[in-house]
Amino acid sequence: MSVSPAGPDSAPLTALREDLRFHPGAPAGEGAPTWLVYDPPAHRYYEIDATGLALLKAWRAGLTPAELAARAGSDLGRAVAPAEVAAFRAFAEQNGLAAHPGGWAAQAAQLAAGRTGFASWLLHNYLFIRIPLVRPQAFLVRTLPYARRLAGGRSLGAIAAAGLLGLLLASRQWDAFTSTFLHFLSVEGLGGYLAALVVVKILHELGHAYVAVHHGCRVSTMGVAFMVLVPVLYTDTTDAWRLRDRRQRTRIDAAGILVELGVAMLATLAWSFLPEGTLRSTAFFLATAGWAMSLAVNLNPLMRFDGYYLACDALGISNLQPRAFALARWRLREWLFDLGDPCPEAWSLERRRAVLAYGFAVWLYRLVLFTGIAVMVYAMTFKLLGLLLFAVEIGWFVAAPIWREAAFWWRNRARIDPAGRLRMTAGALALLLVLLGLPVSGRVEIPAIAEPERSARLTAAAPARVEAVEVGAGAAVAAGQVLLRLASPKLEHEIAMARTKLDLIAFRRDRRTADALDRGASLVLDREFAAQRETLAGLERRREELVIRAAFDGTLAELEPDLQPGRWVGRGEELGTLASNGRRQVRGLVAEDGLRRLYAGAAGTFVPDDITAPSLPVTLASVSRAAAATVEIPYLASHLGGPVSVREEKGVGPVPVEAQYTAILEPPSDGLRLSGSPAVMRGVVIVSGTPESLAGRALRRVVAVLVRESGF
């Protein structure tokens, strides 16, 4: 009879490492005791519960998993399941707590085989690279008494009082305070900003380090870490795991943020006394943007920064993210397939729901974050390297976890009951696919303006002085009616000189019968008279142009409010707007995403931004074949408050960030009249276009991006 070899889960145990250390840990959130396993070479702590402690106590080289379960069960007073033993054994072996079955040489060979080259390591770790710079423990111990004085009650009271005084002084010159940001636009301001940022981040990390040393912890290293090649400082406070009081851990976690708040309070007071320049701008940054950005990043519990560790200690759950992910995976599998696996955590229902919500929130946040980082690294590098890093980012952080979960489903397919939850899951998935592929509403929103069919800007033809304002804004005018009278003293002087010259030439012409000299120059005088008469007529036409008349029947829709007799205006200066009384025309900009769903004659509705104005029907007349090079409808440009995102290019104008096509929409013959409304109304046209499915729209956008980025 042959005997099959034992599987990895039934093989005898190897010995635990002799250099491991054990410490009592901080109680869990619900009061359950915990213990710590310390790995000195790796300077790493592992938190275990009562079951893990019993398994470690019963662990002996050569025992079978069944024997280990029996010994640990007798210590705990309950049966230990084989799955618990298998999971704990995998944990011990994967983290190197148990010796390798082949001895230290075999373990070293295994580590060497798994070691990758520098290029491969960099490819997988460019997102986060940590470089230790100093071992500050001795320095921190020597200077701790000074730090304690700065953190004493008197010092903190003085800092708080300085902050309140600074806020009071800043509030009394608020306009000057908010305008200080403009100094950052200079080279000196940017240098001061960077220097202040480095200093405040060093103080932030020293805050963590000093509080850790104050509570008896060792700070092994301080250094710089590169997150997507962006440098950030870090402090290794791993030794804080030994603290059994979670309030002490919370103080260490919050110390950096509190230091930045203290710096902000002092900087607010300093701003009031510093002269204009780089130092004052730097104080402004420290008082506002510096700590605000720090709070936004560091207090975010979805990232592995200070806020995450504060959340861990507040909930009493160490390694919150991995445990939340494990719980979320278990919950997802039970929802989809009802496998009947035990919950990985023995928590109350309320705690379990809170951790589940956190786990799903982190999943969603990571999907958005890593996708954004992938797009960023693609845009920051040349195209070929960008594509490679984009693929690594999406594959490693987005696709790989999904693939691992799908692989788990496939391995456990025999446990899934086809007549049970699988039928409901398959039905829900089929319904989702149908909804994604079903053409839904073809609604297309077009940012647009309703403007008069005919309008004219009233401008000064030359530098002139306002003589009279004949009509006011909103008045109805007739074609040819005088609206504004301007005058130019220089032009009047030129006209007077031209008339004098014309009179002199006319006098010489009249006396040429009696003057032989003038009679001989008769032809010359005739030419000079004609030329001077043309000059005078031209000057008089220029004077007539200074009298601004209505070019057509309409309404003076806009008029500069400070136009008063005696005011000087420059050439080309806009003085008002004349709008016709007829129908309005509607023009808008269509994004490329909605272009394919539009067709000539599509019905729509113009909805003005002004909620007091009525919505009016329109019909799509035409859409331009080529995208607009610039936004020719300034009311729609984002730099003027419009909805179309633009970027300013020198010598070109506002260029749309995304392709935009000009759309012309026709109102009904009796609609969109001017009466009682501004000359130009901004709004949005809602058009009923060709329906398109969500899947088709997404596929088209993906293909468009691939085509656009396909060239190297």
XYZ file of C-alpha atoms in Angstrom:
712
model
C 0.000 0.000 0.000
C 1.427 3.374 -0.986
C 1.190 6.415 1.263
C 0.738 9.823 -0.304
C 3.049 12.543 0.980
C 1.669 14.952 3.522
C 0.369 18.224 2.194
C 1.787 21.545 3.356
C -1.036 22.045 5.877
C -0.448 18.614 7.493
C 3.383 18.641 7.498
C 5.097 18.731 10.936
C 5.892 22.146 12.369
C 9.349 23.684 12.280
C 10.813 25.485 15.278
C 10.046 29.112 16.054
C 12.915 31.573 15.848
C 14.729 31.948 19.162
C 15.304 35.698 18.854
C 11.606 36.610 18.894
C 10.391 38.719 21.809
C 6.920 38.858 23.332
C 5.224 41.860 24.996
C 1.714 42.528 26.292
C -0.181 44.765 23.857
C -2.807 47.442 24.155
C -6.365 46.181 24.692
C -8.485 45.956 21.567
C -11.392 48.306 20.989
C -13.860 46.027 22.787
C -11.484 45.337 25.695
C -10.039 42.001 24.510
C -6.373 41.530 25.522
C -3.662 41.420 22.847
C 0.024 40.496 22.740
C 2.927 41.598 20.547
C 5.512 39.481 18.776
C 8.653 41.539 18.123
C 11.047 40.649 15.289
C 14.333 42.424 16.238
C 16.203 42.175 12.884
C 13.219 43.536 10.950
C 12.207 45.940 13.778
C 8.622 44.844 13.284
C 5.767 44.109 15.680
C 2.947 41.606 15.120
C -0.218 41.837 17.203
C -1.909 38.560 18.150
C -5.007 37.689 20.151
C -5.576 35.016 22.808
C -5.865 32.279 20.172
C -2.560 33.294 18.584
C -0.862 33.366 21.991
C -2.145 29.890 22.825
C -0.886 28.580 19.472
C 2.544 30.125 20.031
C 2.746 28.675 23.565
C 1.862 25.213 22.260
C 4.127 25.466 19.198
C 6.851 22.795 19.182
C 9.017 21.567 16.357
C 7.742 18.255 14.983
C 4.127 18.653 16.096
C 1.416 18.074 13.548
C -1.261 20.752 13.069
C -3.810 18.477 14.750
C -1.575 18.100 17.805
C -0.988 21.873 17.900
C -4.750 22.467 17.772
C -5.335 20.007 20.630
C -2.687 21.595 22.884
C -3.841 25.157 22.168
C -7.464 24.117 22.692
C -6.725 22.697 26.125
C -5.074 26.002 27.072
C -7.985 28.078 25.729
C -10.717 25.802 27.037
C -12.329 25.505 23.606
C -11.726 23.635 20.377
C -9.393 25.256 17.852
C -10.527 24.761 14.269
C -8.070 23.413 11.665
C -8.647 26.569 9.607
C -7.401 28.694 12.515
C -4.244 26.590 12.797
C -3.643 26.713 9.031
C -4.107 30.486 8.909
C -1.810 31.081 11.879
C 0.834 28.735 10.489
C 0.745 30.562 7.147
C 1.096 33.869 8.985
C 4.126 32.632 10.966
C 5.881 31.130 7.945
C 5.180 34.009 5.559
C 6.552 36.575 8.028
C 9.608 34.489 8.909
C 8.630 33.776 12.520
C 9.093 30.016 12.018
C 12.343 28.479 10.826
C 12.485 27.164 7.256
C 12.044 23.347 6.963
C 15.360 23.114 5.124
C 17.271 25.172 7.660
C 18.820 28.636 7.495
C 20.732 27.863 4.300
C 17.536 26.891 2.493
C 15.777 29.987 3.817
C 18.629 32.211 2.608
C 18.502 30.536 -0.805
C 14.751 31.128 -0.956
C 15.197 34.808 -0.104
C 17.953 35.138 -2.700
C 15.756 33.499 -5.337
C 12.924 35.898 -4.586
C 15.216 38.913 -4.699
C 14.743 41.008 -7.859
C 17.097 43.296 -9.702
C 17.183 47.060 -9.207
C 15.159 47.768 -12.345
C 12.418 45.324 -11.325
C 12.422 46.661 -7.759
C 12.128 50.248 -8.985
C 9.312 49.326 -11.361
C 7.222 47.894 -8.516
C 8.207 50.424 -5.853
C 8.342 53.781 -7.633
C 5.083 54.710 -5.913
C 6.726 54.703 -2.491
C 10.485 54.581 -1.856
C 11.830 55.146 1.665
C 15.409 56.350 2.247
C 16.635 56.543 5.885
C 18.866 59.559 6.488
C 19.628 59.786 10.226
C 19.392 57.749 13.424
C 18.163 60.466 15.767
C 17.650 58.577 19.031
C 20.697 59.995 20.846
C 19.962 63.543 19.697
C 16.301 63.257 20.689
C 17.174 61.988 24.171
C 19.665 64.842 24.729
C 17.271 67.562 23.570
C 14.085 66.094 25.052
C 14.175 68.409 28.144
C 14.066 71.464 25.859
C 11.193 69.986 23.862
C 9.295 69.302 27.092
C 9.628 72.959 28.025
C 8.191 74.018 24.646
C 5.286 71.618 25.175
C 4.668 72.712 28.764
C 1.499 74.364 29.946
C 2.946 77.879 29.961
C 4.404 77.568 26.480
C 1.196 76.162 25.038
C -0.804 78.923 26.708
C 1.529 81.558 25.251
C 1.220 80.023 21.752
C -2.579 79.961 22.028
C -2.615 83.595 23.186
C -0.323 84.553 20.289
C -2.659 82.817 17.874
C -5.718 84.640 19.192
C -3.887 87.989 19.059
C -2.701 87.230 15.536
C -6.250 86.433 14.404
C -7.498 89.676 15.945
C -4.825 91.763 14.210
C -5.269 89.979 10.885
C -9.048 90.461 10.974
C -8.541 94.228 11.235
C -6.590 94.264 7.932
C -8.271 91.336 6.211
C -7.936 92.671 2.649
C -4.172 93.023 3.035
C -4.000 89.557 4.613
C -5.782 87.808 1.743
C -3.829 89.699 -0.940
C -0.481 88.524 0.471
C -0.793 85.365 -1.626
C 0.161 87.339 -4.743
C 3.790 87.488 -3.549
C 4.080 83.726 -4.155
C 3.971 84.438 -7.894
C 7.541 85.784 -7.811
C 10.741 83.739 -7.761
C 11.590 85.024 -4.265
C 8.099 84.146 -3.032
C 8.334 80.625 -4.424
C 11.735 80.165 -2.771
C 10.368 81.350 0.554
C 7.402 79.022 0.194
C 9.631 75.991 -0.437
C 11.942 76.884 2.455
C 8.988 77.322 4.805
C 7.510 74.027 3.644
C 10.743 72.154 4.392
C 11.088 73.756 7.832
C 7.491 73.104 8.884
C 7.654 69.467 7.725
C 10.865 68.937 9.706
C 9.110 70.362 12.768
C 6.140 68.093 12.029
C 8.316 64.988 12.082
C 10.222 66.156 15.172
C 6.861 66.501 16.911
C 6.165 62.789 16.314
C 9.698 61.846 17.350
C 9.845 63.829 20.611
C 6.463 62.592 21.836
C 7.502 59.014 21.042
C 10.739 59.384 23.005
C 8.814 61.078 25.828
C 6.728 57.915 26.194
C 9.799 55.679 26.241
C 9.861 54.587 22.596
C 12.900 54.357 20.344
C 12.956 56.292 17.071
C 15.149 54.152 14.860
C 15.357 56.344 11.746
C 14.185 59.566 10.176
C 14.459 60.185 6.459
C 12.760 61.002 3.211
C 10.243 58.946 1.264
C 9.336 59.457 -2.382
C 5.650 59.095 -3.203
C 5.369 59.009 -6.991
C 8.787 60.722 -6.993
C 7.491 63.529 -4.718
C 9.692 63.792 -1.582
C 8.061 63.676 1.869
C 9.711 63.334 5.262
C 8.979 60.393 7.582
C 9.733 59.263 11.131
C 9.907 55.598 12.108
C 7.874 55.289 15.318
C 7.346 51.531 15.048
C 8.380 51.162 18.687
C 5.102 52.865 19.683
C 3.455 49.450 19.258
C 4.863 48.551 22.699
C 2.712 51.207 24.362
C -0.258 49.604 26.064
C -2.107 52.891 26.526
C -3.722 53.846 23.233
C -3.981 57.443 24.409
C -0.196 57.638 24.341
C -0.210 56.322 20.781
C -2.821 58.947 19.875
C -0.544 61.681 21.233
C 2.284 60.435 19.008
C -0.023 60.288 15.985
C -1.390 63.798 16.528
C 1.883 65.489 17.526
C 2.911 66.493 14.001
C -0.401 68.162 13.198
C -0.434 69.959 16.560
C 3.071 71.287 15.901
C 1.949 72.662 12.536
C -1.045 74.321 14.175
C 1.277 75.929 16.728
C 3.527 77.202 13.945
C 0.444 78.584 12.162
C -0.589 80.499 15.300
C 2.848 82.096 15.681
C 3.025 82.846 11.941
C -0.357 84.608 12.058
C 0.964 86.946 14.736
C 4.286 87.455 12.909
C 2.471 88.432 9.709
C 1.011 91.515 11.401
C 4.464 92.907 12.224
C 6.593 91.849 9.239
C 7.167 94.286 6.349
C 5.918 93.575 2.843
C 8.041 91.004 1.061
C 9.104 87.384 1.083
C 9.146 86.967 4.875
C 5.592 88.217 5.209
C 4.446 85.972 2.368
C 6.121 83.012 4.054
C 4.369 83.810 7.324
C 1.084 83.981 5.415
C 1.709 80.533 3.951
C 2.505 79.043 7.359
C -0.566 80.703 8.831
C -3.004 79.483 6.182
C -2.250 77.149 3.322
C 0.531 75.198 5.038
C -1.421 73.727 7.923
C -4.682 73.584 5.947
C -3.095 71.319 3.320
C -1.437 69.331 6.085
C -4.782 68.725 7.771
C -6.410 67.789 4.463
C -3.744 65.137 3.814
C -2.658 64.016 7.259
C -6.136 63.735 8.761
C -7.482 61.668 5.863
C -8.108 58.187 7.382
C -8.289 56.621 3.915
C -4.552 57.225 3.418
C -1.763 55.716 5.480
C -0.855 58.981 7.196
C -1.514 60.409 10.655
C -5.294 60.291 10.264
C -5.190 56.554 9.598
C -3.255 55.782 12.774
C -5.491 58.124 14.757
C -8.488 56.157 13.472
C -6.801 52.848 14.387
C -6.179 53.931 17.959
C -9.580 55.614 18.289
C -11.345 52.394 17.224
C -8.872 50.162 19.047
C -8.220 48.183 15.849
C -4.610 47.700 14.820
C -3.888 47.152 11.124
C -7.275 48.603 10.319
C -6.938 48.565 6.535
C -5.880 44.902 6.053
C -8.536 43.726 8.488
C -11.170 45.941 6.858
C -10.219 44.532 3.451
C -10.466 40.953 4.745
C -13.874 41.688 6.264
C -15.064 43.391 3.057
C -13.923 40.442 0.934
C -15.740 38.033 3.245
C -18.898 40.154 3.134
C -18.747 40.438 -0.659
C -18.359 36.673 -1.076
C -21.277 36.009 1.236
C -23.455 38.514 -0.614
C -22.633 37.009 -3.977
C -22.327 33.279 -3.288
C -23.392 32.591 0.327
C -20.326 30.370 0.958
C -21.040 30.096 4.672
C -17.465 30.966 5.743
C -17.074 32.275 9.302
C -16.570 36.009 9.782
C -12.836 36.761 10.067
C -13.414 39.040 13.069
C -15.433 38.402 16.239
C -16.774 41.953 16.512
C -20.113 43.363 17.490
C -22.582 44.130 14.704
C -22.085 47.894 15.012
C -18.279 47.645 14.857
C -18.470 45.237 11.939
C -20.688 47.634 9.983
C -18.362 50.555 10.673
C -15.287 48.624 9.538
C -17.133 47.322 6.460
C -18.085 50.878 5.481
C -14.474 51.917 5.969
C -13.169 49.023 3.854
C -15.507 49.732 0.932
C -14.707 53.465 1.163
C -10.964 52.751 0.949
C -11.518 50.485 -2.060
C -13.388 53.239 -3.882
C -10.839 55.854 -2.803
C -7.928 53.712 -3.979
C -9.583 53.107 -7.337
C -9.861 56.861 -7.893
C -6.430 57.613 -6.372
C -4.431 55.001 -8.261
C -6.201 55.779 -11.524
C -5.384 59.455 -11.014
C -1.756 58.625 -10.195
C -1.543 56.442 -13.307
C -2.809 59.312 -15.467
C -0.417 61.715 -13.735
C 2.712 59.597 -14.276
C 1.631 59.084 -17.885
C 1.397 62.849 -18.390
C 4.643 63.608 -16.513
C 6.913 61.390 -18.639
C 7.515 60.753 -22.307
C 4.811 58.663 -23.919
C 6.479 55.226 -24.047
C 7.618 55.326 -20.402
C 4.283 56.847 -19.428
C 2.394 53.960 -21.003
C 4.616 51.464 -19.174
C 4.149 53.151 -15.789
C 0.426 53.566 -16.452
C 0.120 49.841 -17.174
C 2.128 48.945 -14.052
C 0.033 51.239 -11.862
C -3.328 50.007 -13.136
C -2.203 46.370 -13.330
C -0.546 46.196 -9.906
C -2.969 48.258 -7.830
C -6.300 47.897 -9.658
C -6.353 44.839 -11.912
C -4.254 42.503 -9.706
C -6.573 42.633 -6.633
C -9.587 42.029 -8.881
C -7.791 39.111 -10.542
C -6.869 37.564 -7.180
C -10.459 37.760 -6.009
C -11.721 36.250 -9.264
C -9.158 33.459 -8.889
C -10.493 32.744 -5.375
C -14.015 32.460 -6.786
C -12.804 30.026 -9.427
C -10.905 27.853 -6.925
C -14.013 27.663 -4.737
C -16.483 27.122 -7.566
C -17.311 23.640 -6.193
C -18.628 25.252 -2.998
C -21.009 27.548 -4.858
C -24.555 26.217 -5.042
C -25.930 26.867 -8.552
C -29.481 26.807 -7.206
C -28.737 29.200 -4.359
C -27.295 32.707 -4.250
C -25.493 32.211 -7.569
C -28.775 32.403 -9.441
C -29.602 35.750 -7.839
C -26.069 37.061 -8.470
C -26.154 35.970 -12.114
C -29.563 37.589 -12.553
C -28.382 40.866 -11.039
C -25.262 40.801 -13.259
C -27.374 40.118 -16.356
C -29.715 42.974 -15.439
C -26.726 45.293 -14.988
C -25.338 44.320 -18.402
C -28.718 44.941 -19.984
C -28.953 48.367 -18.358
C -25.429 49.230 -19.508
C -26.185 48.148 -23.073
C -29.681 49.600 -23.267
C -29.949 52.954 -25.070
C -31.100 55.421 -22.473
C -31.965 59.086 -22.633
C -30.303 61.002 -25.443
C -30.334 64.217 -23.435
C -27.517 66.552 -24.450
C -26.773 69.744 -22.538
C -25.350 72.623 -24.574
C -24.039 75.739 -22.769
C -25.475 78.598 -24.783
C -26.440 82.254 -24.914
C -29.552 83.932 -26.253
C -28.620 87.192 -27.905
C -30.311 89.653 -30.250
C -30.225 88.795 -33.939
C -28.520 92.136 -34.442
C -26.365 93.997 -31.942
C -23.691 96.651 -32.065
C -21.051 97.764 -29.620
C -20.891 101.540 -29.177
C -17.255 102.655 -29.212
C -15.341 105.918 -29.398
C -13.774 106.480 -32.835
C -10.997 108.626 -31.344
C -9.879 110.002 -27.982
C -12.624 112.454 -27.061
C -14.564 114.175 -24.306
C -18.187 113.357 -23.551
C -20.340 116.344 -24.408
C -23.811 114.887 -23.818
C -25.594 111.597 -23.112
C -28.827 111.880 -25.065
C -30.567 108.631 -23.933
C -30.319 106.328 -20.953
C -29.853 102.592 -20.667
C -32.945 100.582 -21.568
C -34.440 103.303 -23.761
C -35.991 102.434 -27.119
C -34.322 104.285 -30.005
C -34.911 104.734 -33.740
C -32.387 104.324 -36.515
C -30.277 107.481 -36.860
C -31.158 108.821 -33.398
C -28.275 110.467 -31.527
C -27.208 108.458 -28.498
C -23.959 110.110 -27.382
C -22.184 113.311 -28.382
C -18.387 113.310 -28.119
C -15.982 116.107 -28.952
C -12.264 116.347 -29.549
C -10.586 119.742 -28.973
C -7.644 118.614 -31.059
C -9.933 117.696 -33.938
C -11.780 121.031 -33.634
C -8.443 122.834 -33.831
C -7.490 120.859 -36.959
C -10.864 121.696 -38.552
C -10.388 125.409 -37.792
C -6.898 125.344 -39.303
C -8.186 123.499 -42.388
C -10.946 126.097 -42.898
C -8.475 128.945 -42.565
C -6.213 127.372 -45.186
C -9.202 126.749 -47.455
C -10.322 130.379 -47.089
C -6.797 131.590 -47.925
C -6.640 129.462 -51.072
C -10.130 130.617 -52.077
C -9.012 134.279 -51.620
C -6.010 133.746 -53.880
C -8.208 132.079 -56.487
C -10.644 135.012 -56.425
C -7.935 137.637 -57.014
C -6.034 135.829 -59.757
C -7.556 138.055 -62.476
C -5.789 141.012 -60.902
C -2.586 139.277 -59.745
C -0.220 138.040 -62.427
C 1.535 135.650 -59.980
C -1.708 133.996 -58.870
C -2.906 133.964 -62.506
C 0.195 131.995 -63.479
C -0.407 129.502 -60.623
C -4.091 129.079 -61.426
C -3.910 125.316 -61.988
C -1.898 124.810 -58.794
C -4.404 126.815 -56.780
C -7.304 124.753 -58.144
C -5.558 121.537 -57.127
C -4.694 122.914 -53.660
C -8.281 124.100 -53.202
C -9.695 120.681 -54.083
C -7.183 118.891 -51.818
C -7.815 121.208 -48.885
C -11.565 120.865 -49.347
C -11.188 117.067 -49.190
C -9.056 117.416 -46.052
C -11.695 119.560 -44.398
C -14.444 117.126 -45.403
C -12.456 114.241 -43.938
C -11.972 116.089 -40.653
C -15.674 116.923 -40.533
C -16.523 113.260 -41.154
C -14.247 112.347 -38.235
C -16.112 114.895 -36.104
C -19.414 113.426 -37.246
C -18.181 109.969 -36.208
C -17.858 111.286 -32.657
C -21.625 111.721 -32.636
C -22.783 108.163 -31.903
C -26.116 107.336 -33.554
C -28.318 104.250 -33.539
C -27.568 102.092 -36.591
C -30.992 100.447 -36.431
C -34.210 100.452 -34.465
C -33.672 98.824 -31.104
C -32.935 99.281 -27.436
C -29.900 100.751 -25.718
C -29.306 97.540 -23.775
C -26.132 98.600 -21.984
C -24.517 101.921 -21.169
C -21.419 102.612 -19.122
C -22.804 103.885 -15.804
C -20.135 106.565 -15.249
C -20.525 108.314 -18.602
C -20.944 111.985 -17.668
C -20.329 115.201 -19.614
C -16.688 116.164 -19.306
C -15.324 112.626 -19.025
C -12.573 111.633 -21.449
C -12.738 108.311 -23.285
C -10.084 106.506 -25.289
C -10.160 105.315 -28.855
C -12.018 102.016 -29.145
C -13.358 102.220 -25.597
C -16.713 100.446 -25.308
C -19.449 102.778 -24.171
C -22.576 100.654 -24.530
C -24.513 98.098 -26.546
C -27.350 98.600 -28.974
C -29.602 95.569 -29.463
C -32.351 95.014 -32.003
C -35.960 94.575 -30.911
C -36.568 91.432 -32.989
C -36.110 87.784 -32.164
C -33.039 86.494 -30.454
C -30.650 83.920 -31.797
C -29.223 81.118 -29.695
C -25.601 80.019 -29.996
C -23.858 77.385 -27.919
C -20.860 75.068 -27.656
C -21.273 71.301 -27.910
C -18.674 69.027 -26.317
C -17.345 66.197 -28.460
C -19.030 63.665 -26.187
C -22.491 64.855 -27.190
C -21.766 65.688 -30.816
C -22.636 62.259 -32.244
C -26.024 62.193 -30.542
C -27.252 65.399 -32.199
C -29.074 65.754 -35.509
C -30.465 68.704 -37.435
C -33.967 69.592 -36.358
C -33.629 68.122 -32.850
C -35.999 69.822 -30.439
C -34.678 71.422 -27.297
C -35.336 73.949 -24.572
C -33.269 76.985 -23.655
C -33.143 77.316 -19.856
C -31.705 80.714 -18.760
C -29.426 80.940 -15.744
C -31.736 83.660 -14.499
C -34.432 81.688 -12.693
C -36.920 84.538 -13.188
C -36.726 84.235 -16.987
C -38.924 81.633 -18.696
C -37.600 78.575 -20.518
C -38.209 78.717 -24.251
C -38.275 76.098 -27.034
C -35.563 75.998 -29.717
C -34.630 73.768 -32.658
C -31.103 72.693 -33.574
C -30.279 74.284 -36.941
C -26.620 73.370 -37.458
C -23.379 72.335 -35.781
C -19.950 73.319 -37.071
C -17.936 70.603 -38.800
C -14.642 71.586 -37.144
C -13.905 72.214 -33.493
C -13.555 75.821 -32.423
C -9.922 76.950 -32.129
C -10.894 79.523 -29.508
C -14.019 80.239 -27.506
C -15.658 82.983 -29.571
C -18.574 83.285 -27.139
C -16.871 84.950 -24.160
C -19.932 84.564 -21.926
C -19.339 80.771 -21.934
C -15.600 80.804 -21.124
C -14.623 79.671 -17.626
C -12.263 82.614 -17.028
C -15.327 84.876 -17.276
C -17.550 82.661 -15.132
C -18.883 80.456 -17.924
C -19.231 76.653 -17.897
C -16.695 75.847 -20.684
C -13.190 75.175 -19.342
C -10.542 77.183 -21.182
C -6.851 77.931 -20.906
C -5.372 81.274 -21.860
C -2.715 81.126 -24.588
C -0.699 84.232 -25.316
C -1.473 85.637 -28.745
C -4.325 83.168 -29.303
C -6.937 83.765 -26.634
C -9.123 81.407 -24.583
C -8.578 77.895 -25.962
C -11.082 75.206 -24.891
C -9.597 72.384 -22.823
C -11.863 69.854 -24.586
C -12.992 70.026 -28.202
C -16.050 72.259 -28.594
C -18.291 72.697 -31.652
C -20.420 75.767 -32.315
C -24.155 75.051 -32.447
C -26.817 77.361 -33.901
C -30.337 76.948 -32.572
C -33.435 78.601 -33.982
C -36.193 79.921 -31.733
C -39.837 79.919 -32.810
C -41.037 82.873 -34.856
C -42.873 84.360 -31.883
C -40.400 83.448 -29.138
C -37.315 84.844 -27.459
C -38.259 88.499 -27.618
C -35.978 91.108 -26.049
C -38.491 93.003 -23.945
C -37.704 93.179 -20.271
C -34.548 91.014 -20.446
C -30.802 91.680 -20.611
C -29.195 91.952 -24.049
C -27.475 88.576 -23.614
C -28.869 85.769 -21.475
C -26.592 82.864 -20.548
C -28.093 79.440 -19.963
C -28.155 75.875 -21.179
C -30.007 74.223 -24.025
C -31.330 70.738 -23.257
C -31.678 68.851 -26.538
C -33.267 65.450 -27.093
C -30.648 63.667 -29.190
C -30.173 60.103 -30.363
C -30.267 57.701 -27.354
C -26.996 55.953 -26.533
C -26.130 53.253 -24.011
C -23.738 53.880 -21.141
C -21.495 51.072 -22.350
C -21.405 52.481 -25.886
C -20.568 55.941 -24.626
C -17.770 54.636 -22.404
C -16.385 52.473 -25.231
C -16.401 55.396 -27.620
C -14.535 57.601 -25.153
C -11.943 54.883 -24.538
C -11.410 54.368 -28.260
C -11.123 58.128 -28.786
C -8.455 58.376 -26.091
C -6.557 55.403 -27.509
C -6.626 56.871 -31.008
C -5.537 60.266 -29.702
C -2.652 58.831 -27.701
C -1.600 56.159 -30.203
C 1.119 58.209 -31.871
C 4.661 58.083 -30.471
